[in-house]
């Protein structure tokens, strides 16, 4: 009986609590839905208003007389003057004619200096970039403001100087040379002007190079040549007859270095048939760690054999194995790409041979060539002399010759006397 009552109580309680649980569960989801709706309404309320980003204003490009370095400047858009809750930057692009591509700059300043080729168009475009609370953390960018400046080229294109190039010898002296233009009138005059970052204004060449009274180059000393900086050059051509085209160049002097030729190469033979080659550097301003070397090997004397081998190294010593017979070596150097983008090879050193030849030694090949040349020259000279004598003998009057055995025999065969030693006496007898 008691168990029956307990079972009845449990079943009644279950029927009572089931709807209550379902009701509480439904209220829970209702409250969660209400909270989500409130959050959504709140985010809509605090969403910032859309901002229109205008491009920079008063964009300009100024030439300060630096032969290609131009100042680009602009001002902030008036519509964003009072903006405080966003950071404002500028996206600048300019076309680099030296690399034939667009260069991109992000800056907070309202000016920028860039290098241009004044013989080509100057193309610049710039936009405003906003980011911060006013844009809800996203980046907004304005349309571009673009400026294109045409080159100020006067005179025929072929009146421009040609073949311009510079060589920085041992980092001591740099020579820049050129050739006259194809359509350049006679008696034209060339003037070179240069500028770099340590100068306020461009200056004229300190020392011209002349050829037949005409300016064909300029010499710069080391103190006027800063490295790793734009070195701008303009070569003007002037003529009283017609306007001529100016030429502009921009270079970095560390890329035009030519080291001095190596003078001393040492060859040391070991007992294990190894030959060690090492050399001494000339006294110059180029650090040894900035140089690389090329060693040329030849099997023969004086590098006369065609079989050659070349090795490029940064060390100043090379070891060769099994060096049988005569071998000759010569070395040259240039600036390694760790210190410059490019450079010029130095002149070759003279040949150094092992085994060393005594002074005045001449190889068999040289002797044979000399003998062949002497024989050929002798044959030519003898042939010319024989031809001259034959021509002279043919033109003379044979009857006035006192001795002509060969022609006398020929004339006797015809019944004539070709060479009579007493011509006048013969006439009287007749």
Short mmCIF file of C-alpha atoms in Angstrom, two decimals, residues 246 333 403:
data_model
loop_
_atom_site.label_atom_id
_atom_site.label_comp_id
_atom_site.label_asym_id
_atom_site.label_seq_id
_atom_site.Cartn_x
_atom_site.Cartn_y
_atom_site.Cartn_z
CA UNK A 246 70.95 69.32 -73.17
CA UNK A 333 90.65 42.99 -59.93
CA UNK A 403 128.79 44.47 -122.27
#
